[in-house]
CSV table of C-alpha atoms in Angstrom, one decimal:
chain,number,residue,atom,x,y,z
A,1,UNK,CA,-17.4,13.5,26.4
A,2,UNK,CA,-16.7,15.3,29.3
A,3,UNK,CA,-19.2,17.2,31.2
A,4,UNK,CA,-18.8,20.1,33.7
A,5,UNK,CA,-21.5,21.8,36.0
A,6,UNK,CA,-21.0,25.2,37.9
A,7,UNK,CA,-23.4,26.6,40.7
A,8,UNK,CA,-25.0,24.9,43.6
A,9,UNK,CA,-24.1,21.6,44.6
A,10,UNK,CA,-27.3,20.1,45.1
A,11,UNK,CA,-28.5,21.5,41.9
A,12,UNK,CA,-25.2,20.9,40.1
A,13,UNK,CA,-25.4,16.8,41.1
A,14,UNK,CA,-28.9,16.8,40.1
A,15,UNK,CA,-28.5,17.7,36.5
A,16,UNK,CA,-25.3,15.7,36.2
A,17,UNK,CA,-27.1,12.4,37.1
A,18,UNK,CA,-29.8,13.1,34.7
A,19,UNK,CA,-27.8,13.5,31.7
A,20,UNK,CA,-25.7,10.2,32.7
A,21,UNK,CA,-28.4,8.3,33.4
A,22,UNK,CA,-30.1,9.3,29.6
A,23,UNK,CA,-26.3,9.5,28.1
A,24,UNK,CA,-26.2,5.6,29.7
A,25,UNK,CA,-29.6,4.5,28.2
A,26,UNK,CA,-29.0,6.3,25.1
A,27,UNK,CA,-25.8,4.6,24.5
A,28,UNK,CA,-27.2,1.2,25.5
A,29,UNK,CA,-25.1,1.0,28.8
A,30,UNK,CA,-27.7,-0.4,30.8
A,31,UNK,CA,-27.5,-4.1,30.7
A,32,UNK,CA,-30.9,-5.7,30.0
A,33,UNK,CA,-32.2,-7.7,33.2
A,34,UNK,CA,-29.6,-6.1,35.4
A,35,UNK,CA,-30.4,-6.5,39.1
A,36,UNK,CA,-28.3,-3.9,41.1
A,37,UNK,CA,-29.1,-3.2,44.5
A,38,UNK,CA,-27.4,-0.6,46.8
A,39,UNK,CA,-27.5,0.4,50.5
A,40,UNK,CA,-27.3,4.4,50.7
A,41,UNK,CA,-26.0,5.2,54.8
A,42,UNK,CA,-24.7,8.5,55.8
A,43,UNK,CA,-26.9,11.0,54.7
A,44,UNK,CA,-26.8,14.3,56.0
A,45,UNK,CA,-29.2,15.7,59.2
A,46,UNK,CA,-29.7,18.8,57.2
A,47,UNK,CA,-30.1,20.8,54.1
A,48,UNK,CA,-30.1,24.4,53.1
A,49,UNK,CA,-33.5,25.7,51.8
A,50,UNK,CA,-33.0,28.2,49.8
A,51,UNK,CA,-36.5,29.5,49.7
A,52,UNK,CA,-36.9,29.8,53.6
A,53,UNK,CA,-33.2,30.6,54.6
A,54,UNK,CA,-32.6,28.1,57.0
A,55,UNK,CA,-32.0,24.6,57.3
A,56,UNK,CA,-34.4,21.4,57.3
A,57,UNK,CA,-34.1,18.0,58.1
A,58,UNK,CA,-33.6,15.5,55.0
A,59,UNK,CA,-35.2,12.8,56.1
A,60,UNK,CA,-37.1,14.1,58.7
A,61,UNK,CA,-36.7,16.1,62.3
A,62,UNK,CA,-36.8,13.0,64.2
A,63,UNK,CA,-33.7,11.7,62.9
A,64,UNK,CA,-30.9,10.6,65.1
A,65,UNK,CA,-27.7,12.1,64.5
A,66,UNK,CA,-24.6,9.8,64.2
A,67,UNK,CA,-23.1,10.1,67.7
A,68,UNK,CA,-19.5,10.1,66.4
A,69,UNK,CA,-20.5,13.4,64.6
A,70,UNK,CA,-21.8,15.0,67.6
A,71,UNK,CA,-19.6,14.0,70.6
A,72,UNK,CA,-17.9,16.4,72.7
A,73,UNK,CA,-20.1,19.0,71.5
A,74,UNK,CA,-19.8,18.3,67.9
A,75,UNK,CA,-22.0,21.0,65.4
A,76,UNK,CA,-25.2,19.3,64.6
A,77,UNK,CA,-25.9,21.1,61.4
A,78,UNK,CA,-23.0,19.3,59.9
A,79,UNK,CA,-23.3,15.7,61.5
A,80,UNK,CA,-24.3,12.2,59.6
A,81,UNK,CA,-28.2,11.3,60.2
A,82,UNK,CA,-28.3,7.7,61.0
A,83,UNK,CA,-31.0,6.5,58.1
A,84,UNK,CA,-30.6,4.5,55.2
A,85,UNK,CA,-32.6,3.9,52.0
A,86,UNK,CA,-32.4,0.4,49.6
A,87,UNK,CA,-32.2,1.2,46.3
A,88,UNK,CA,-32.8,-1.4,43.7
A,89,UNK,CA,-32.0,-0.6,39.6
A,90,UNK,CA,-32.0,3.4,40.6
A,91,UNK,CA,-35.4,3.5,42.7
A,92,UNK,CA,-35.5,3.4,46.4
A,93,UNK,CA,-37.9,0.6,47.3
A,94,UNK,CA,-36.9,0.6,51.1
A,95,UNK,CA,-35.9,3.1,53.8
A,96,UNK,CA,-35.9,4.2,57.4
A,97,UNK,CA,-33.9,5.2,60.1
A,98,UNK,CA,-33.4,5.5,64.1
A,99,UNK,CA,-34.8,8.0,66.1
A,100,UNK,CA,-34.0,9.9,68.5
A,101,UNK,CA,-34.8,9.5,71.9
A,102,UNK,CA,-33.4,12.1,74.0
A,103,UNK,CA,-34.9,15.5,75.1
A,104,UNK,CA,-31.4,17.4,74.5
A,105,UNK,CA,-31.0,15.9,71.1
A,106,UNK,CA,-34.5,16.8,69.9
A,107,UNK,CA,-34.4,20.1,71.3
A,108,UNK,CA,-30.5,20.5,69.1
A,109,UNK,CA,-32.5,19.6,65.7
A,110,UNK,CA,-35.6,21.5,66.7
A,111,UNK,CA,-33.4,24.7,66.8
A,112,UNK,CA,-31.6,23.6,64.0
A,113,UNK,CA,-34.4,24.1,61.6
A,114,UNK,CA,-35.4,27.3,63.0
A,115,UNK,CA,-37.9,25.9,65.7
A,116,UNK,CA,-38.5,28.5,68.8
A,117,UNK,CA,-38.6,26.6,72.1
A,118,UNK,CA,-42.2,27.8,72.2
A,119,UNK,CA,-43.5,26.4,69.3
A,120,UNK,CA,-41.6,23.0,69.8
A,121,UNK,CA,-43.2,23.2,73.0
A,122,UNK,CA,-46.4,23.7,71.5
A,123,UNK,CA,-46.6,21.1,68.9
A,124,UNK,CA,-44.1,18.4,70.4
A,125,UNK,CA,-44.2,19.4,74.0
A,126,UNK,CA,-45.5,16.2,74.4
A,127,UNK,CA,-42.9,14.3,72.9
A,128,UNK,CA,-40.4,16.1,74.5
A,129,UNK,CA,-41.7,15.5,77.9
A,130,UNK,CA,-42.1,11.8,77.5
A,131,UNK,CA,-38.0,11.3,76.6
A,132,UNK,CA,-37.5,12.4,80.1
A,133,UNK,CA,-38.8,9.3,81.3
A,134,UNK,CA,-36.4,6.9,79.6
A,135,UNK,CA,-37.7,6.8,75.7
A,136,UNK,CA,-35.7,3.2,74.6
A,137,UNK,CA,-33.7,3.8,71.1
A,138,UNK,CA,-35.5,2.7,68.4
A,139,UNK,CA,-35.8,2.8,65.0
A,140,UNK,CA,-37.4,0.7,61.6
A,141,UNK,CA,-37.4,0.4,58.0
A,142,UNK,CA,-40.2,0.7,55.4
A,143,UNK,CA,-40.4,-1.4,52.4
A,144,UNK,CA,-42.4,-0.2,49.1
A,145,UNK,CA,-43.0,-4.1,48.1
A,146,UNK,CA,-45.3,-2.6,45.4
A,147,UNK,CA,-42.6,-0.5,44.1
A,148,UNK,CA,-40.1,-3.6,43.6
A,149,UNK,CA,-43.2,-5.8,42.1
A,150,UNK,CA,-43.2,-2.9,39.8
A,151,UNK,CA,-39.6,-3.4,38.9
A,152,UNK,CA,-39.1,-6.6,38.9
A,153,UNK,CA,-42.5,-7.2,36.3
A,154,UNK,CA,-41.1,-4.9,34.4
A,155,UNK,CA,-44.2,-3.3,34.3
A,156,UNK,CA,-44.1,1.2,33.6
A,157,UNK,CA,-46.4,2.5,36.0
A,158,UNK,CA,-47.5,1.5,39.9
A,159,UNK,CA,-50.6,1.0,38.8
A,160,UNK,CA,-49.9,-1.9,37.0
A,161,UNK,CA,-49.5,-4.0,39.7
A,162,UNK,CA,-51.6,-2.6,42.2
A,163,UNK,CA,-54.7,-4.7,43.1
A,164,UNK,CA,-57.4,-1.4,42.8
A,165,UNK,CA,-55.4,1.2,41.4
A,166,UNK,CA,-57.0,4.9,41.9
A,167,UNK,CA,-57.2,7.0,39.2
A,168,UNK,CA,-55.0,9.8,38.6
A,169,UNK,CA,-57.8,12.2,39.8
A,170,UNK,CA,-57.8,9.7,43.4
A,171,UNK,CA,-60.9,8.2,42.2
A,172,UNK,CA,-61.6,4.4,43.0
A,173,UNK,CA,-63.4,2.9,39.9
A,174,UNK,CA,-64.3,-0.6,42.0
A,175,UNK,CA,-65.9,1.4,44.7
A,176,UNK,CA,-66.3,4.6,43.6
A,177,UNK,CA,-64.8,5.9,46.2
A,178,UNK,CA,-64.6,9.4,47.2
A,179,UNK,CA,-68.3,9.0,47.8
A,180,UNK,CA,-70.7,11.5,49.1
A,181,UNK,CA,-71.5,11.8,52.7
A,182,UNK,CA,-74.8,12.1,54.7
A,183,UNK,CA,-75.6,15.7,56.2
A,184,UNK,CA,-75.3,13.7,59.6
A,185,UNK,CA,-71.6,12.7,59.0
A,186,UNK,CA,-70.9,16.1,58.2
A,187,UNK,CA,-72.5,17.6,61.0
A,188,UNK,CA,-70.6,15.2,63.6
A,189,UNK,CA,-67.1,16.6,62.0
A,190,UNK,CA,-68.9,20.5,61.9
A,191,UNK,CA,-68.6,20.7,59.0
A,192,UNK,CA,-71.1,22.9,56.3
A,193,UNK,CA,-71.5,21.6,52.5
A,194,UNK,CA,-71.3,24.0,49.9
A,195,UNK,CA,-73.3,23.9,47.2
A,196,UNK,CA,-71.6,22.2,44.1
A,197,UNK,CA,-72.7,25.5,41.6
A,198,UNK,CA,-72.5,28.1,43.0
A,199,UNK,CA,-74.5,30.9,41.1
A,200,UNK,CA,-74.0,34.5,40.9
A,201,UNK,CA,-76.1,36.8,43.2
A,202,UNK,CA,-79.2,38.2,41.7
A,203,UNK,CA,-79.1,41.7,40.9
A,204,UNK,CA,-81.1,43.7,43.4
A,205,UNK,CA,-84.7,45.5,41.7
């Protein structure tokens, strides 16, 4: 059987994978108990959204670009992003990245995605200003340990292995939790309640 996609890239490798991976389980290709685990480096900085017209970050805006892609005024839009997800039987149970740390380099992905200097300004200005005083690189890695208990228990759902589970409506049933709150809770946020029927407006005589 041989398969062939036209159109989009993203959308074209999207649809591919899912009919290998149900072609694989169909046909039994899947070894029982298999444990493969993959490192996935080299992402891109970017992606096109089609929707909005303009680039966005794929992991996120605070990515560091891989210098090699970027030196002596290399195009940003096109460079590696330095993160890296763990993978383990087809579901990411790990990722993270390094950041970046320079003023010049944050400004460069800020007007990649079709931030104005005045808006970066506004809602990172403080950011910004705090890489001119020597930001150290940095970088980490966040683990979904309840993900890979998942897995590895074999278990379908999240849930399963999750101490107190909410409910698919983000209820709590061992604390019942969302609770209500007092009137004085809600007036120390300023916030007003609203009234859980409301009724229609009497007709006036």
């Amino acid at each position: 059987l041989i398969l062939f996609g036209a159109g989009d890239e993203g959308l074209v490798n999207k649809t591919l994978d899912r009919v290998r991976q149900f072609v694989a389980a169909q046909l039994g290709m899947v070894p029982a108990g298999a444990h493969a685990v993959l490192w996935i480096t080299d992402f891109p900085m970017f992606e096109w959204n089609e929707d909005e017209q303009r680039n966005e970050a794929v992991h996120h805006p605070f990515t560091a670009p891989n210098q090699s892609d970027v030196a002596d005024g290399g195009d940003i839009t096109t460079a590696r992003a330095i993160a890296y997800d763990l993978v383990y039987n087809g579901v990411e149970v790990g990722g993270g990245s390094l950041r970046i740390y320079r003023r010049d380099v944050q400004e460069k992905v800020f007007d990649a995605i079709g931030l104005s200097k005045a808006d970066a300004q506004e809602k990172f200005g403080y950011l910004l200003e705090a890489f001119q005083f020597g930001a150290p690189p940095h970088g980490g890695m966040a683990f979904g340990i309840d993900r890979l208990v998942m897995l590895l228990a074999g278990a379908k759902s999240i849930r399963d292995v999750i101490a107190f589970p909410k409910t698919s409506s983000a209820q709590c049933l061992l604390t019942s939790a969302p609770g209500e709150v007092t009137i004085e809770q809600l007036k120390d946020l300023h916030i007003a309640p609203l009234n859980k029927a409301l009724a229609p407006a009497a007709p006036e005589a």
